[in-house]
PDB file of C-alpha atoms in Angstrom:
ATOM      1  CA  UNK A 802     189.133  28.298-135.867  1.00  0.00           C
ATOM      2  CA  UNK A 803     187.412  25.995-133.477  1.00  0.00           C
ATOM      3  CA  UNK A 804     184.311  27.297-131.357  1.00  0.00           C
ATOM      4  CA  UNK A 805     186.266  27.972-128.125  1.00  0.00           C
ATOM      5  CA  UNK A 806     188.161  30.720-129.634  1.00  0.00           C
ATOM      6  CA  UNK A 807     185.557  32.267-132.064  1.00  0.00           C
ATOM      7  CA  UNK A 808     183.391  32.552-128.858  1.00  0.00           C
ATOM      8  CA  UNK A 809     186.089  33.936-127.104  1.00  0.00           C
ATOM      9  CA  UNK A 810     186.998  36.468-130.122  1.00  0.00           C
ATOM     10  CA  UNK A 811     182.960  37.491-130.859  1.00  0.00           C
ATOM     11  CA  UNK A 812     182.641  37.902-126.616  1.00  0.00           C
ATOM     12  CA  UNK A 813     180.098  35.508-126.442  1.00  0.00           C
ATOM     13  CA  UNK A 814     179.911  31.910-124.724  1.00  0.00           C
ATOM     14  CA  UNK A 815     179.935  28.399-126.781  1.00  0.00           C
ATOM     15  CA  UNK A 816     176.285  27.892-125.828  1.00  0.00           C
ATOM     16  CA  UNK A 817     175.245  30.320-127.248  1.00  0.00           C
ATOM     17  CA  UNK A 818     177.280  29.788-131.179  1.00  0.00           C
ATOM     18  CA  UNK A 819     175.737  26.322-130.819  1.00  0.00           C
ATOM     19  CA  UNK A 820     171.938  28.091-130.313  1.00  0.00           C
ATOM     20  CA  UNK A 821     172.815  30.411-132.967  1.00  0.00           C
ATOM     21  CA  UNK A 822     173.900  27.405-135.391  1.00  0.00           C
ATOM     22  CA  UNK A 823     170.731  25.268-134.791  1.00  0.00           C
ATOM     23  CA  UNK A 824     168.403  28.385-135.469  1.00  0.00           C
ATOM     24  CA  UNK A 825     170.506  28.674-138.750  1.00  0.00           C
ATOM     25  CA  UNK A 826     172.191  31.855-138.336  1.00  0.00           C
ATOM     26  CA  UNK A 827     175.265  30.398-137.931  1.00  0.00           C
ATOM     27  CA  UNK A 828     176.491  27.693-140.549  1.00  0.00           C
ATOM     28  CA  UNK A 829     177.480  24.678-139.448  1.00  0.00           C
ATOM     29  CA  UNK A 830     180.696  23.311-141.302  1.00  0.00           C
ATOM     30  CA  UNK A 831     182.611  20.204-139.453  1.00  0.00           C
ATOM     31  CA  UNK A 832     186.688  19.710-139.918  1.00  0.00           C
ATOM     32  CA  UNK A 833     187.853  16.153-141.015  1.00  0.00           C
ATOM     33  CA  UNK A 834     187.763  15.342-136.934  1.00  0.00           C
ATOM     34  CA  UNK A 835     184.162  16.469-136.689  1.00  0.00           C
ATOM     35  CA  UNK A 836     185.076  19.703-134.799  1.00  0.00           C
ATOM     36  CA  UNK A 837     183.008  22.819-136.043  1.00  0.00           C
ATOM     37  CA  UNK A 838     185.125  25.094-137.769  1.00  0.00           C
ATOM     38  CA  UNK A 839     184.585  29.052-138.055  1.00  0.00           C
ATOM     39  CA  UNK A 840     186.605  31.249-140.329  1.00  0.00           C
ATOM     40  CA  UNK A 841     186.899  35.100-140.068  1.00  0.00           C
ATOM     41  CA  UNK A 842     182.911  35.643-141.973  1.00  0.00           C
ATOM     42  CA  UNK A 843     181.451  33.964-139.222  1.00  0.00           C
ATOM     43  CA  UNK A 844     182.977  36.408-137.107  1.00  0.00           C
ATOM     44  CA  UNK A 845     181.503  39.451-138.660  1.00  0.00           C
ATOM     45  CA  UNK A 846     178.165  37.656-138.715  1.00  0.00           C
ATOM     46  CA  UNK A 847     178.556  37.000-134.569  1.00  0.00           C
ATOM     47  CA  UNK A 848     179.914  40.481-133.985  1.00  0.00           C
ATOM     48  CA  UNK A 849     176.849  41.693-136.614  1.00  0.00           C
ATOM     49  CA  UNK A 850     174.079  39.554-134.489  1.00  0.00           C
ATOM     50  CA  UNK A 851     175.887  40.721-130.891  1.00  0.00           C
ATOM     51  CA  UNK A 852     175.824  44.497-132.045  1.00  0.00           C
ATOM     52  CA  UNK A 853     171.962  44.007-133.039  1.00  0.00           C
ATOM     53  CA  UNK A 854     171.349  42.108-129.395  1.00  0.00           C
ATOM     54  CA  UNK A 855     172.988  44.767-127.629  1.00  0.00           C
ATOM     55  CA  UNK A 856     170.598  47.294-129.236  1.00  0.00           C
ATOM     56  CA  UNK A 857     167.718  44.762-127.408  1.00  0.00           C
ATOM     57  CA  UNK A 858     166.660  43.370-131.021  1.00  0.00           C
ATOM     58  CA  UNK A 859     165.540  40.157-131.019  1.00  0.00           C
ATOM     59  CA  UNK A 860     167.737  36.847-132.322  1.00  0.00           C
ATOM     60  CA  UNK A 861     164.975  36.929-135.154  1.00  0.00           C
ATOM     61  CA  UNK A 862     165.776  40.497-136.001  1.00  0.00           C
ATOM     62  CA  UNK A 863     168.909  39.180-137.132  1.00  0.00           C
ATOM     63  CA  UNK A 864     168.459  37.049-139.743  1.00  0.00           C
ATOM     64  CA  UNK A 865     167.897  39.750-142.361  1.00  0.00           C
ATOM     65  CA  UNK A 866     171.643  41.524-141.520  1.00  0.00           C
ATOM     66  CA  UNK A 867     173.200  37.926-141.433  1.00  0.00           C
ATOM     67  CA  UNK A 868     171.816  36.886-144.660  1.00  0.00           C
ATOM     68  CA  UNK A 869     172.732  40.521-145.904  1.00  0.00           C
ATOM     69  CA  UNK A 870     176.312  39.804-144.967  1.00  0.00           C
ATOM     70  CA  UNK A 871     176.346  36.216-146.030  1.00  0.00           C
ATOM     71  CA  UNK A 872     175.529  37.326-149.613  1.00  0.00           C
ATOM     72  CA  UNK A 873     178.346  39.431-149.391  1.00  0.00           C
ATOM     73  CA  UNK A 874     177.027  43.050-148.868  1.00  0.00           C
ATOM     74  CA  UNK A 875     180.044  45.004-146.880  1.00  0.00           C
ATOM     75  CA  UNK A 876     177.502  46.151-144.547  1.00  0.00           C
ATOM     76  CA  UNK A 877     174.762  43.543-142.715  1.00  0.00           C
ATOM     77  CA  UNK A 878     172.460  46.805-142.986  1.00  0.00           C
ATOM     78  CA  UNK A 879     172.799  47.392-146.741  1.00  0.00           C
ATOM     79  CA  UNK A 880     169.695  45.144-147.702  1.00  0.00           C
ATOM     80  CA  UNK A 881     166.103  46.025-148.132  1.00  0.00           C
ATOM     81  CA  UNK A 882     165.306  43.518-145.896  1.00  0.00           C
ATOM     82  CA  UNK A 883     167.701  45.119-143.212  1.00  0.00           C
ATOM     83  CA  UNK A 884     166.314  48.689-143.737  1.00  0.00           C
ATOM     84  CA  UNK A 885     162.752  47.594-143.034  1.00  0.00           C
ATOM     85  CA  UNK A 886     163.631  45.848-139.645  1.00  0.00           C
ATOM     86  CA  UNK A 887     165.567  49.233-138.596  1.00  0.00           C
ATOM     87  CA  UNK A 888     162.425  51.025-139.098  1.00  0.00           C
ATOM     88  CA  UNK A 889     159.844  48.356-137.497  1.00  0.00           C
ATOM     89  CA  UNK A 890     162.337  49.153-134.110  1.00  0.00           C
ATOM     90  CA  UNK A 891     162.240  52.728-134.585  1.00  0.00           C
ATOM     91  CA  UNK A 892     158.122  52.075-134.405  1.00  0.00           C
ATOM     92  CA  UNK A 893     157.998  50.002-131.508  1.00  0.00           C
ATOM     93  CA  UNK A 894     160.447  52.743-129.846  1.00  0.00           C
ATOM     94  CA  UNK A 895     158.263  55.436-130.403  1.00  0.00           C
ATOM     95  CA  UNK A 896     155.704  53.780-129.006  1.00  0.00           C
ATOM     96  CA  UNK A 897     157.297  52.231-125.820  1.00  0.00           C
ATOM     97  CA  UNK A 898     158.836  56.261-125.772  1.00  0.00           C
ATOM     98  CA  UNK A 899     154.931  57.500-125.832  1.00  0.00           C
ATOM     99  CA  UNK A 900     153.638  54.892-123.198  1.00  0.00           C
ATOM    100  CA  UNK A 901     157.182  55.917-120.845  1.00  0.00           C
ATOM    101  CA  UNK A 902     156.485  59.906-120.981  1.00  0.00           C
ATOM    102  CA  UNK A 903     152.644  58.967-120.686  1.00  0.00           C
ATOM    103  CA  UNK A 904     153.371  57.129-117.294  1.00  0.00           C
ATOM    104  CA  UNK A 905     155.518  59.862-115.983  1.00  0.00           C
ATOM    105  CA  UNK A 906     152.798  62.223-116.314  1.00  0.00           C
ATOM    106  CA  UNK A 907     150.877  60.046-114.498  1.00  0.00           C
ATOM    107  CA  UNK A 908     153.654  59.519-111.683  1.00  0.00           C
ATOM    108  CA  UNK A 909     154.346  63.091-111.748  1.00  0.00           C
ATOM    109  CA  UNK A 910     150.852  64.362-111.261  1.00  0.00           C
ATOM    110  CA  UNK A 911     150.445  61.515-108.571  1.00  0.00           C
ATOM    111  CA  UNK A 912     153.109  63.139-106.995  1.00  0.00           C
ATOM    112  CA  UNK A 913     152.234  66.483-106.888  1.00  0.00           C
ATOM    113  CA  UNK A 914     148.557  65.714-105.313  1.00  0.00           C
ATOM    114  CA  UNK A 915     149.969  63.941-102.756  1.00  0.00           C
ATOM    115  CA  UNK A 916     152.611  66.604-101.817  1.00  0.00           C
ATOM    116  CA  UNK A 917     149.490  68.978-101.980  1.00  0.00           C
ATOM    117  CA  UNK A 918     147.394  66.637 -99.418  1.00  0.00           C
ATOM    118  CA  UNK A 919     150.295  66.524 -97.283  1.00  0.00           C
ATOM    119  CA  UNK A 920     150.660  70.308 -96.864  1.00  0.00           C
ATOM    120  CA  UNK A 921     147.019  70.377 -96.643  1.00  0.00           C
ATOM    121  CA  UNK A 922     147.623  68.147 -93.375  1.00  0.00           C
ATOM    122  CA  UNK A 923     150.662  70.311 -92.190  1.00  0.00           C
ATOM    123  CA  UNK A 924     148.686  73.570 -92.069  1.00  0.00           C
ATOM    124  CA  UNK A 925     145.580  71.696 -90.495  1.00  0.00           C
ATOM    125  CA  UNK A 926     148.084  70.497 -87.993  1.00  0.00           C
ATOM    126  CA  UNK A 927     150.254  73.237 -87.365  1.00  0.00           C
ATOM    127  CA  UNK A 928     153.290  70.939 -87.958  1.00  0.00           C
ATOM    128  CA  UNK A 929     155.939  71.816 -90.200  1.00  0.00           C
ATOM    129  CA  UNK A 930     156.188  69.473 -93.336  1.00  0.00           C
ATOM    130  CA  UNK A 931     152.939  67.509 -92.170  1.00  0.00           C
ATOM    131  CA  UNK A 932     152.664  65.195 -89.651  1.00  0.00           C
ATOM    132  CA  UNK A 933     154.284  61.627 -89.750  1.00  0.00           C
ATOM    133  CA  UNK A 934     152.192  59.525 -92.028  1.00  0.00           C
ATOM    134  CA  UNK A 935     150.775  56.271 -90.886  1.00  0.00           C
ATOM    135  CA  UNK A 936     150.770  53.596 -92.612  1.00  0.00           C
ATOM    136  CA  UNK A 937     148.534  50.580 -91.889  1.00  0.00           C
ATOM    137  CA  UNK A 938     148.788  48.138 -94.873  1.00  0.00           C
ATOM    138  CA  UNK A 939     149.790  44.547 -94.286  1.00  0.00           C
ATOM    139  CA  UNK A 940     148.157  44.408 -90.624  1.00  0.00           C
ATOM    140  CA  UNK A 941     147.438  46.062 -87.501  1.00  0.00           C
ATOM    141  CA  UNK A 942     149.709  48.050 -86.115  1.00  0.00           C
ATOM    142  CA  UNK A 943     150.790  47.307 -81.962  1.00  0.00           C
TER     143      UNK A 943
END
């Protein structure tokens, strides 16, 4: 098949086969015309790398489930080399989990000191639900 359709079959755009191909996950075979030419493996190795980019991992990540498939493992994630980059994501997931919750503490605690100040300033003015804040930043008010 010629580049137009595998790119339409894999869901991706021509660009981006021809970026794939010159970073060499992709092989590059050319038909007696000088067309590229894809076959059904190259396929499974776009639909492999697309699967793996929708999961956010990087084009690099790829390599090791493309060259798992292109030695002819069923799977892309049936390789050492495959196993270890699931579990380097799982790491940098935990962490970027850890920093998230670790924020939201920090947003949540914001939050409840300054609903605190503001009923502070609602019982000190006698207002309901605080008086109207005021806020001055960017330049005078008129």
């Amino acid at each position: 098949m010629r580049i137009g359709e595998l790119a339409e079959r894999a869901g991706t755009t021509t660009r981006a086969l021809r970026y794939y191909e010159s970073r060499g996950l992709l092989p590059a075979r050319r038909d007696a015309q000088g067309h590229r030419s894809y076959d059904e493996r190259d396929l499974r190795l776009l639909r492999q790398i697309r699967t793996l980019r929708d999961f956010g991992f990087e084009l690099e990540e790829t390599r090791p489930f493309v060259e798992c498939l292109r030695a002819g493992h069923p799977e892309g994630d049936s390789c050492p080399a495959s196993l270890a980059v699931y579990r380097r994501k799982l790491d940098q997931l935990d962490a970027l989990i850890g920093e998230l919750r670790a924020v939201r503490e920090q947003v949540g605690a914001q939050l409840a000191r300054a609903e605190q100040a503001r009923e502070a300033l609602a019982a000190d003015a006698g207002v309901p639900g605080g008086p109207e804040p005021r806020c001055e930043l960017g330049g005078r008010q008129r």
